mmCIF file of N, CA and C in Angstrom:
data_model
loop_
_atom_site.group_PDB
_atom_site.id
_atom_site.type_symbol
_atom_site.label_atom_id
_atom_site.label_comp_id
_atom_site.label_asym_id
_atom_site.label_seq_id
_atom_site.Cartn_x
_atom_site.Cartn_y
_atom_site.Cartn_z
ATOM 1 N N MET A 1 -9.596 27.228 1.752
ATOM 2 C CA MET A 1 -8.384 27.336 2.521
ATOM 3 C C MET A 1 -7.170 26.467 1.955
ATOM 4 N N LEU A 2 -5.977 27.120 1.651
ATOM 5 C CA LEU A 2 -4.893 26.225 1.130
ATOM 6 C C LEU A 2 -3.824 26.240 2.190
ATOM 7 N N LEU A 3 -3.017 25.118 2.085
ATOM 8 C CA LEU A 3 -1.951 24.871 3.000
ATOM 9 C C LEU A 3 -0.679 25.129 2.038
ATOM 10 N N HIS A 4 0.220 25.825 2.359
ATOM 11 C CA HIS A 4 1.424 25.747 1.755
ATOM 12 C C HIS A 4 2.552 25.426 2.603
ATOM 13 N N ALA A 5 3.623 24.561 1.918
ATOM 14 C CA ALA A 5 4.635 23.965 2.510
ATOM 15 C C ALA A 5 5.716 23.398 1.579
ATOM 16 N N TRP A 6 6.781 23.940 1.434
ATOM 17 C CA TRP A 6 7.786 23.378 0.805
ATOM 18 C C TRP A 6 7.473 23.205 -0.787
ATOM 19 N N ASN A 7 6.870 24.329 -1.472
ATOM 20 C CA ASN A 7 6.510 24.392 -2.765
ATOM 21 C C ASN A 7 5.268 23.407 -3.159
ATOM 22 N N HIS A 8 4.697 22.885 -2.223
ATOM 23 C CA HIS A 8 3.450 22.030 -2.504
ATOM 24 C C HIS A 8 2.346 22.658 -1.973
ATOM 25 N N THR A 9 1.144 22.605 -2.763
ATOM 26 C CA THR A 9 -0.168 23.117 -2.438
ATOM 27 C C THR A 9 -1.103 22.024 -2.328
ATOM 28 N N ARG A 10 -1.855 21.854 -1.031
ATOM 29 C CA ARG A 10 -2.837 20.896 -0.719
ATOM 30 C C ARG A 10 -3.953 21.691 -0.621
ATOM 31 N N LEU A 11 -5.061 21.400 -1.468
ATOM 32 C CA LEU A 11 -6.272 21.725 -1.336
ATOM 33 C C LEU A 11 -6.938 21.124 -0.136
ATOM 34 N N VAL A 12 -7.521 21.991 0.811
ATOM 35 C CA VAL A 12 -8.141 21.263 1.942
ATOM 36 C C VAL A 12 -9.577 21.383 1.819
ATOM 37 N N HIS A 13 -10.305 22.607 1.410
ATOM 38 C CA HIS A 13 -11.611 22.661 1.022
ATOM 39 C C HIS A 13 -11.638 23.797 0.123
ATOM 40 N N ASN A 14 -12.542 23.711 -0.899
ATOM 41 C CA ASN A 14 -12.642 24.847 -1.854
ATOM 42 C C ASN A 14 -14.065 25.455 -1.739
ATOM 43 N N GLY A 15 -14.748 25.422 -0.490
ATOM 44 C CA GLY A 15 -16.163 26.014 -0.530
ATOM 45 C C GLY A 15 -17.274 25.353 -1.304
ATOM 46 N N VAL A 16 -16.763 24.631 -2.221
ATOM 47 C CA VAL A 16 -18.077 24.061 -3.200
ATOM 48 C C VAL A 16 -18.236 22.750 -2.663
ATOM 49 N N MET A 17 -17.275 22.044 -2.195
ATOM 50 C CA MET A 17 -17.458 20.725 -1.669
ATOM 51 C C MET A 17 -18.793 20.544 -0.760
ATOM 52 N N ARG A 18 -19.279 19.220 -0.778
ATOM 53 C CA ARG A 18 -20.247 18.886 -0.183
ATOM 54 C C ARG A 18 -20.073 19.054 1.207
ATOM 55 N N THR A 19 -20.930 19.663 1.953
ATOM 56 C CA THR A 19 -20.837 20.070 3.532
ATOM 57 C C THR A 19 -21.308 18.794 4.074
ATOM 58 N N THR A 20 -20.843 18.496 5.449
ATOM 59 C CA THR A 20 -21.361 17.435 6.115
ATOM 60 C C THR A 20 -22.926 17.607 6.394
ATOM 61 N N ARG A 21 -23.693 16.568 6.092
ATOM 62 C CA ARG A 21 -25.128 16.682 6.606
ATOM 63 C C ARG A 21 -25.056 15.792 7.925
ATOM 64 N N LYS A 22 -26.125 16.060 8.318
ATOM 65 C CA LYS A 22 -26.601 15.334 9.845
ATOM 66 C C LYS A 22 -26.237 13.999 9.659
ATOM 67 N N ALA A 23 -25.520 13.478 10.555
ATOM 68 C CA ALA A 23 -24.981 12.174 10.438
ATOM 69 C C ALA A 23 -25.520 11.167 11.515
ATOM 70 N N VAL A 24 -25.865 9.940 11.287
ATOM 71 C CA VAL A 24 -26.259 9.148 12.270
ATOM 72 C C VAL A 24 -25.422 8.148 12.638
ATOM 73 N N ARG A 25 -25.089 7.616 13.763
ATOM 74 C CA ARG A 25 -24.034 6.819 14.013
ATOM 75 C C ARG A 25 -24.637 5.321 13.832
ATOM 76 N N GLN A 26 -23.806 4.532 13.142
ATOM 77 C CA GLN A 26 -24.233 3.143 12.772
ATOM 78 C C GLN A 26 -23.269 2.284 12.823
ATOM 79 N N SER A 27 -23.462 1.041 13.642
ATOM 80 C CA SER A 27 -22.267 0.263 13.863
ATOM 81 C C SER A 27 -22.450 -0.939 12.804
ATOM 82 N N VAL A 28 -21.550 -1.311 11.964
ATOM 83 C CA VAL A 28 -21.466 -2.366 11.022
ATOM 84 C C VAL A 28 -20.339 -3.243 11.350
ATOM 85 N N SER A 29 -20.546 -4.478 11.343
ATOM 86 C CA SER A 29 -19.503 -5.697 11.225
ATOM 87 C C SER A 29 -19.172 -5.837 9.741
ATOM 88 N N LEU A 30 -17.711 -5.883 9.458
ATOM 89 C CA LEU A 30 -17.272 -6.067 8.221
ATOM 90 C C LEU A 30 -16.346 -7.275 8.274
ATOM 91 N N PRO A 31 -16.452 -8.160 7.258
ATOM 92 C CA PRO A 31 -15.413 -9.189 7.211
ATOM 93 C C PRO A 31 -13.984 -8.581 7.027
ATOM 94 N N VAL A 32 -13.078 -9.272 7.626
ATOM 95 C CA VAL A 32 -11.634 -8.819 7.849
ATOM 96 C C VAL A 32 -11.064 -8.318 6.422
ATOM 97 N N SER A 33 -11.499 -9.103 5.186
ATOM 98 C CA SER A 33 -10.973 -8.773 3.817
ATOM 99 C C SER A 33 -11.542 -7.662 3.385
ATOM 100 N N VAL A 34 -12.866 -7.398 3.908
ATOM 101 C CA VAL A 34 -13.592 -6.201 3.263
ATOM 102 C C VAL A 34 -13.119 -4.865 3.909
ATOM 103 N N ALA A 35 -12.952 -4.972 5.358
ATOM 104 C CA ALA A 35 -12.242 -4.067 6.138
ATOM 105 C C ALA A 35 -10.766 -3.516 5.382
ATOM 106 N N ALA A 36 -10.015 -4.545 5.304
ATOM 107 C CA ALA A 36 -8.739 -4.344 4.755
ATOM 108 C C ALA A 36 -8.888 -3.589 3.409
ATOM 109 N N GLN A 37 -9.601 -4.110 2.543
ATOM 110 C CA GLN A 37 -9.923 -3.195 1.238
ATOM 111 C C GLN A 37 -10.261 -1.862 1.401
ATOM 112 N N VAL A 38 -11.249 -1.610 2.600
ATOM 113 C CA VAL A 38 -11.671 -0.224 2.683
ATOM 114 C C VAL A 38 -10.511 0.640 3.258
ATOM 115 N N ARG A 39 -9.698 0.050 4.135
ATOM 116 C CA ARG A 39 -8.499 1.001 4.561
ATOM 117 C C ARG A 39 -7.455 1.154 3.607
ATOM 118 N N ASN A 40 -7.436 0.172 2.672
ATOM 119 C CA ASN A 40 -6.293 0.493 1.471
ATOM 120 C C ASN A 40 -6.940 1.642 0.518
ATOM 121 N N MET A 41 -8.347 1.446 0.209
ATOM 122 C CA MET A 41 -8.779 2.404 -0.699
ATOM 123 C C MET A 41 -8.648 3.892 -0.101
ATOM 124 N N ALA A 42 -9.070 3.793 1.326
ATOM 125 C CA ALA A 42 -9.074 5.220 1.937
ATOM 126 C C ALA A 42 -7.701 5.829 1.842
ATOM 127 N N ARG A 43 -6.632 4.899 2.331
ATOM 128 C CA ARG A 43 -5.241 5.239 2.260
ATOM 129 C C ARG A 43 -4.873 5.848 0.792
ATOM 130 N N SER A 44 -5.136 5.060 -0.273
ATOM 131 C CA SER A 44 -4.881 5.441 -1.447
ATOM 132 C C SER A 44 -5.534 6.665 -1.988
ATOM 133 N N ARG A 45 -6.745 7.125 -1.448
ATOM 134 C CA ARG A 45 -7.305 8.297 -1.651
ATOM 135 C C ARG A 45 -7.061 9.414 -0.682
ATOM 136 N N ARG A 46 -6.211 9.042 0.369
ATOM 137 C CA ARG A 46 -6.187 10.101 1.426
ATOM 138 C C ARG A 46 -7.484 10.457 2.194
ATOM 139 N N LEU A 47 -8.162 9.489 2.362
ATOM 140 C CA LEU A 47 -9.563 9.643 3.125
ATOM 141 C C LEU A 47 -9.476 8.784 4.492
ATOM 142 N N SER A 48 -10.323 9.081 5.338
ATOM 143 C CA SER A 48 -10.578 8.522 6.519
ATOM 144 C C SER A 48 -11.406 7.241 5.904
ATOM 145 N N ALA A 49 -11.230 6.234 6.724
ATOM 146 C CA ALA A 49 -12.022 4.781 6.464
ATOM 147 C C ALA A 49 -13.540 5.339 6.304
ATOM 148 N N ASN A 50 -13.891 5.903 7.446
ATOM 149 C CA ASN A 50 -15.301 6.343 7.573
ATOM 150 C C ASN A 50 -15.802 7.058 6.318
ATOM 151 N N ARG A 51 -15.086 8.132 5.749
ATOM 152 C CA ARG A 51 -15.441 8.608 4.625
ATOM 153 C C ARG A 51 -15.445 7.734 3.297
ATOM 154 N N MET A 52 -14.603 6.867 3.301
ATOM 155 C CA MET A 52 -14.406 5.958 2.200
ATOM 156 C C MET A 52 -15.656 5.089 2.282
ATOM 157 N N LEU A 53 -16.167 4.467 3.636
ATOM 158 C CA LEU A 53 -17.185 3.693 3.431
ATOM 159 C C LEU A 53 -18.585 4.650 3.121
ATOM 160 N N VAL A 54 -18.586 5.728 3.568
ATOM 161 C CA VAL A 54 -19.725 6.522 2.995
ATOM 162 C C VAL A 54 -19.736 6.696 1.739
ATOM 163 N N GLU A 55 -18.649 6.977 1.048
ATOM 164 C CA GLU A 55 -18.595 7.035 -0.448
ATOM 165 C C GLU A 55 -19.116 5.694 -1.219
ATOM 166 N N LEU A 56 -18.421 4.881 -0.702
ATOM 167 C CA LEU A 56 -18.817 3.269 -1.200
ATOM 168 C C LEU A 56 -20.375 3.100 -0.921
ATOM 169 N N ILE A 57 -20.846 3.295 0.066
ATOM 170 C CA ILE A 57 -22.299 3.116 0.174
ATOM 171 C C ILE A 57 -23.209 4.056 -0.675
ATOM 172 N N GLU A 58 -22.642 5.326 -0.787
ATOM 173 C CA GLU A 58 -23.587 6.292 -1.818
ATOM 174 C C GLU A 58 -23.489 5.632 -2.973
ATOM 175 N N ASN A 59 -22.318 5.300 -3.506
ATOM 176 C CA ASN A 59 -21.936 4.815 -5.006
ATOM 177 C C ASN A 59 -22.842 3.630 -5.019
ATOM 178 N N GLY A 60 -22.849 2.631 -4.264
ATOM 179 C CA GLY A 60 -23.717 1.337 -4.294
ATOM 180 C C GLY A 60 -25.146 1.739 -4.346
ATOM 181 N N ILE A 61 -25.744 2.763 -3.523
ATOM 182 C CA ILE A 61 -26.979 3.098 -3.618
ATOM 183 C C ILE A 61 -27.568 3.699 -4.993
ATOM 184 N N GLN A 62 -26.473 4.397 -5.476
ATOM 185 C CA GLN A 62 -26.703 5.104 -6.773
ATOM 186 C C GLN A 62 -26.714 4.191 -7.849
ATOM 187 N N ALA A 63 -25.802 2.946 -7.799
ATOM 188 C CA ALA A 63 -25.630 1.751 -8.709
ATOM 189 C C ALA A 63 -27.021 1.098 -8.556
ATOM 190 N N GLU A 64 -27.520 0.745 -7.561
ATOM 191 C CA GLU A 64 -28.741 0.044 -7.290
ATOM 192 C C GLU A 64 -29.965 0.650 -7.891
ATOM 193 N N ALA A 65 -30.028 2.143 -7.810
ATOM 194 C CA ALA A 65 -31.102 2.928 -8.358
ATOM 195 C C ALA A 65 -31.054 2.969 -9.993
ATOM 196 N N GLU A 66 -29.741 3.029 -10.486
ATOM 197 C CA GLU A 66 -29.582 2.842 -11.900
ATOM 198 C C GLU A 66 -30.105 1.549 -12.546
ATOM 199 N N LYS A 67 -29.701 0.458 -11.702
ATOM 200 C CA LYS A 67 -29.935 -0.814 -12.119
ATOM 201 C C LYS A 67 -31.565 -0.918 -12.204
ATOM 202 N N GLN A 68 -32.151 -0.624 -11.166
ATOM 203 C CA GLN A 68 -33.665 -0.587 -11.035
ATOM 204 C C GLN A 68 -34.284 0.237 -12.561
ATOM 205 N N LYS A 69 -33.790 1.394 -12.543
ATOM 206 C CA LYS A 69 -34.287 2.206 -13.530
ATOM 207 C C LYS A 69 -34.123 1.428 -15.008
ATOM 208 N N GLU A 70 -32.796 0.639 -15.117
ATOM 209 C CA GLU A 70 -32.608 0.105 -16.360
ATOM 210 C C GLU A 70 -33.585 -1.244 -16.475
ATOM 211 N N PHE A 71 -33.944 -1.805 -15.355
ATOM 212 C CA PHE A 71 -34.825 -2.926 -15.263
ATOM 213 C C PHE A 71 -36.332 -2.502 -15.685
ATOM 214 N N PHE A 72 -36.657 -1.310 -15.183
ATOM 215 C CA PHE A 72 -37.958 -0.921 -15.425
ATOM 216 C C PHE A 72 -38.163 -0.446 -16.826
ATOM 217 N N ASP A 73 -37.060 0.248 -17.433
ATOM 218 C CA ASP A 73 -37.033 0.530 -18.959
ATOM 219 C C ASP A 73 -36.932 -0.591 -19.616
ATOM 220 N N LEU A 74 -36.292 -1.637 -19.561
ATOM 221 C CA LEU A 74 -36.413 -2.856 -20.196
ATOM 222 C C LEU A 74 -37.810 -3.468 -20.083
ATOM 223 N N ALA A 75 -38.314 -3.548 -18.936
ATOM 224 C CA ALA A 75 -39.780 -4.210 -18.691
ATOM 225 C C ALA A 75 -40.645 -3.323 -19.594
ATOM 226 N N GLU A 76 -40.628 -1.952 -19.739
ATOM 227 C CA GLU A 76 -41.538 -1.197 -20.378
ATOM 228 C C GLU A 76 -41.298 -1.602 -22.087
ATOM 229 N N ARG A 77 -40.126 -1.744 -22.431
ATOM 230 C CA ARG A 77 -39.819 -1.898 -23.768
ATOM 231 C C ARG A 77 -40.340 -3.353 -24.133
ATOM 232 N N PHE A 78 -40.265 -4.301 -23.302
ATOM 233 C CA PHE A 78 -40.732 -5.616 -23.299
ATOM 234 C C PHE A 78 -42.354 -5.480 -23.519
ATOM 235 N N ARG A 79 -42.948 -4.918 -22.640
ATOM 236 C CA ARG A 79 -44.479 -4.715 -22.731
ATOM 237 C C ARG A 79 -44.830 -4.179 -24.163
ATOM 238 N N ASN A 80 -44.107 -3.379 -24.594
ATOM 239 C CA ASN A 80 -44.528 -2.505 -25.713
ATOM 240 C C ASN A 80 -44.065 -2.870 -26.880
ATOM 241 N N ALA A 81 -43.197 -4.000 -26.897
ATOM 242 C CA ALA A 81 -42.882 -4.745 -28.115
ATOM 243 C C ALA A 81 -43.754 -5.748 -28.737
ATOM 244 N N THR A 82 -43.723 -5.602 -30.193
ATOM 245 C CA THR A 82 -44.617 -6.117 -31.046
ATOM 246 C C THR A 82 -43.999 -7.106 -31.942
ATOM 247 N N ASP A 83 -42.772 -7.016 -32.159
ATOM 248 C CA ASP A 83 -42.002 -7.888 -33.093
ATOM 249 C C ASP A 83 -41.831 -9.142 -32.260
ATOM 250 N N PRO A 84 -41.886 -10.295 -32.582
ATOM 251 C CA PRO A 84 -41.770 -11.740 -31.779
ATOM 252 C C PRO A 84 -40.282 -11.995 -31.472
ATOM 253 N N GLU A 85 -39.402 -11.655 -32.252
ATOM 254 C CA GLU A 85 -38.074 -11.714 -32.156
ATOM 255 C C GLU A 85 -37.489 -10.497 -31.108
ATOM 256 N N GLU A 86 -38.172 -9.571 -31.256
ATOM 257 C CA GLU A 86 -37.667 -8.583 -30.225
ATOM 258 C C GLU A 86 -38.292 -8.936 -28.853
ATOM 259 N N VAL A 87 -39.445 -9.532 -28.856
ATOM 260 C CA VAL A 87 -40.188 -9.863 -27.432
ATOM 261 C C VAL A 87 -39.372 -10.983 -27.005
ATOM 262 N N LYS A 88 -38.836 -11.712 -27.651
ATOM 263 C CA LYS A 88 -38.161 -12.917 -27.276
ATOM 264 C C LYS A 88 -36.801 -12.492 -26.662
ATOM 265 N N ARG A 89 -36.086 -11.505 -27.485
ATOM 266 C CA ARG A 89 -34.682 -11.154 -27.029
ATOM 267 C C ARG A 89 -34.986 -10.350 -25.694
ATOM 268 N N LEU A 90 -35.959 -9.465 -25.578
ATOM 269 C CA LEU A 90 -36.210 -8.699 -24.382
ATOM 270 C C LEU A 90 -36.400 -9.393 -23.296
ATOM 271 N N GLY A 91 -37.339 -10.410 -23.577
ATOM 272 C CA GLY A 91 -37.660 -11.566 -22.579
ATOM 273 C C GLY A 91 -36.260 -12.409 -21.773
ATOM 274 N N GLU A 92 -35.515 -12.298 -22.698
ATOM 275 C CA GLU A 92 -34.228 -13.220 -22.355
ATOM 276 C C GLU A 92 -33.385 -12.353 -21.483
ATOM 277 N N GLN A 93 -33.317 -10.996 -21.935
ATOM 278 C CA GLN A 93 -32.604 -10.063 -21.195
ATOM 279 C C GLN A 93 -33.282 -9.783 -19.877
ATOM 280 N N LEU A 94 -34.528 -9.743 -19.558
ATOM 281 C CA LEU A 94 -35.217 -9.783 -18.436
ATOM 282 C C LEU A 94 -34.896 -10.869 -17.650
ATOM 283 N N GLY A 95 -35.097 -12.071 -18.124
ATOM 284 C CA GLY A 95 -34.674 -13.159 -17.386
ATOM 285 C C GLY A 95 -33.277 -13.062 -16.841
ATOM 286 N N ARG A 96 -32.233 -12.778 -17.623
ATOM 287 C CA ARG A 96 -30.936 -12.518 -16.998
ATOM 288 C C ARG A 96 -30.827 -11.423 -15.970
ATOM 289 N N MET A 97 -31.481 -10.422 -16.157
ATOM 290 C CA MET A 97 -31.501 -9.476 -15.030
ATOM 291 C C MET A 97 -31.988 -9.950 -13.627
ATOM 292 N N VAL A 98 -32.956 -10.804 -13.952
ATOM 293 C CA VAL A 98 -33.701 -11.405 -12.625
ATOM 294 C C VAL A 98 -33.122 -12.351 -12.122
ATOM 295 N N PHE A 99 -32.618 -13.433 -12.929
ATOM 296 C CA PHE A 99 -32.113 -14.816 -12.386
ATOM 297 C C PHE A 99 -30.654 -14.946 -12.774
ATOM 298 N N GLY A 100 -29.996 -14.014 -13.284
ATOM 299 C CA GLY A 100 -28.547 -14.076 -13.667
ATOM 300 C C GLY A 100 -28.420 -15.154 -14.968
ATOM 301 N N ASN A 101 -27.244 -15.419 -15.223
ATOM 302 C CA ASN A 101 -26.905 -16.135 -16.291
ATOM 303 C C ASN A 101 -27.418 -17.503 -16.261
#
C-alpha cells in the first residue's frame, strides 16, 4: 500500500516486511537517559518507541549470540593449537573476552 501526497511517496507496507508475531506485554523500567535515547532514535527513524525497543532488543540478542559463537570458536582454536606462541596468543584473547582488558 502506498500513500501519495504532494509528489511524495511513502512506503507503508510492501508485503515482504516481517509481520507481527504474537506479542507478550512486558513492563520494563528504563533509566531516564536510556528512555530519552530510545525516543530520539525512534523519532529519527520514524518508528514508535515500542518498535525501536523491540529492534534494539533483537539486535542485542543477535549480538550476544554472535559473541558467544566467537568465544566458542576461539576456545576450539585454543584447544586444537599446538604451537606454544599460538596457544599463548589465543589464551590471552580468551582471557580478554572473559575478564576484559
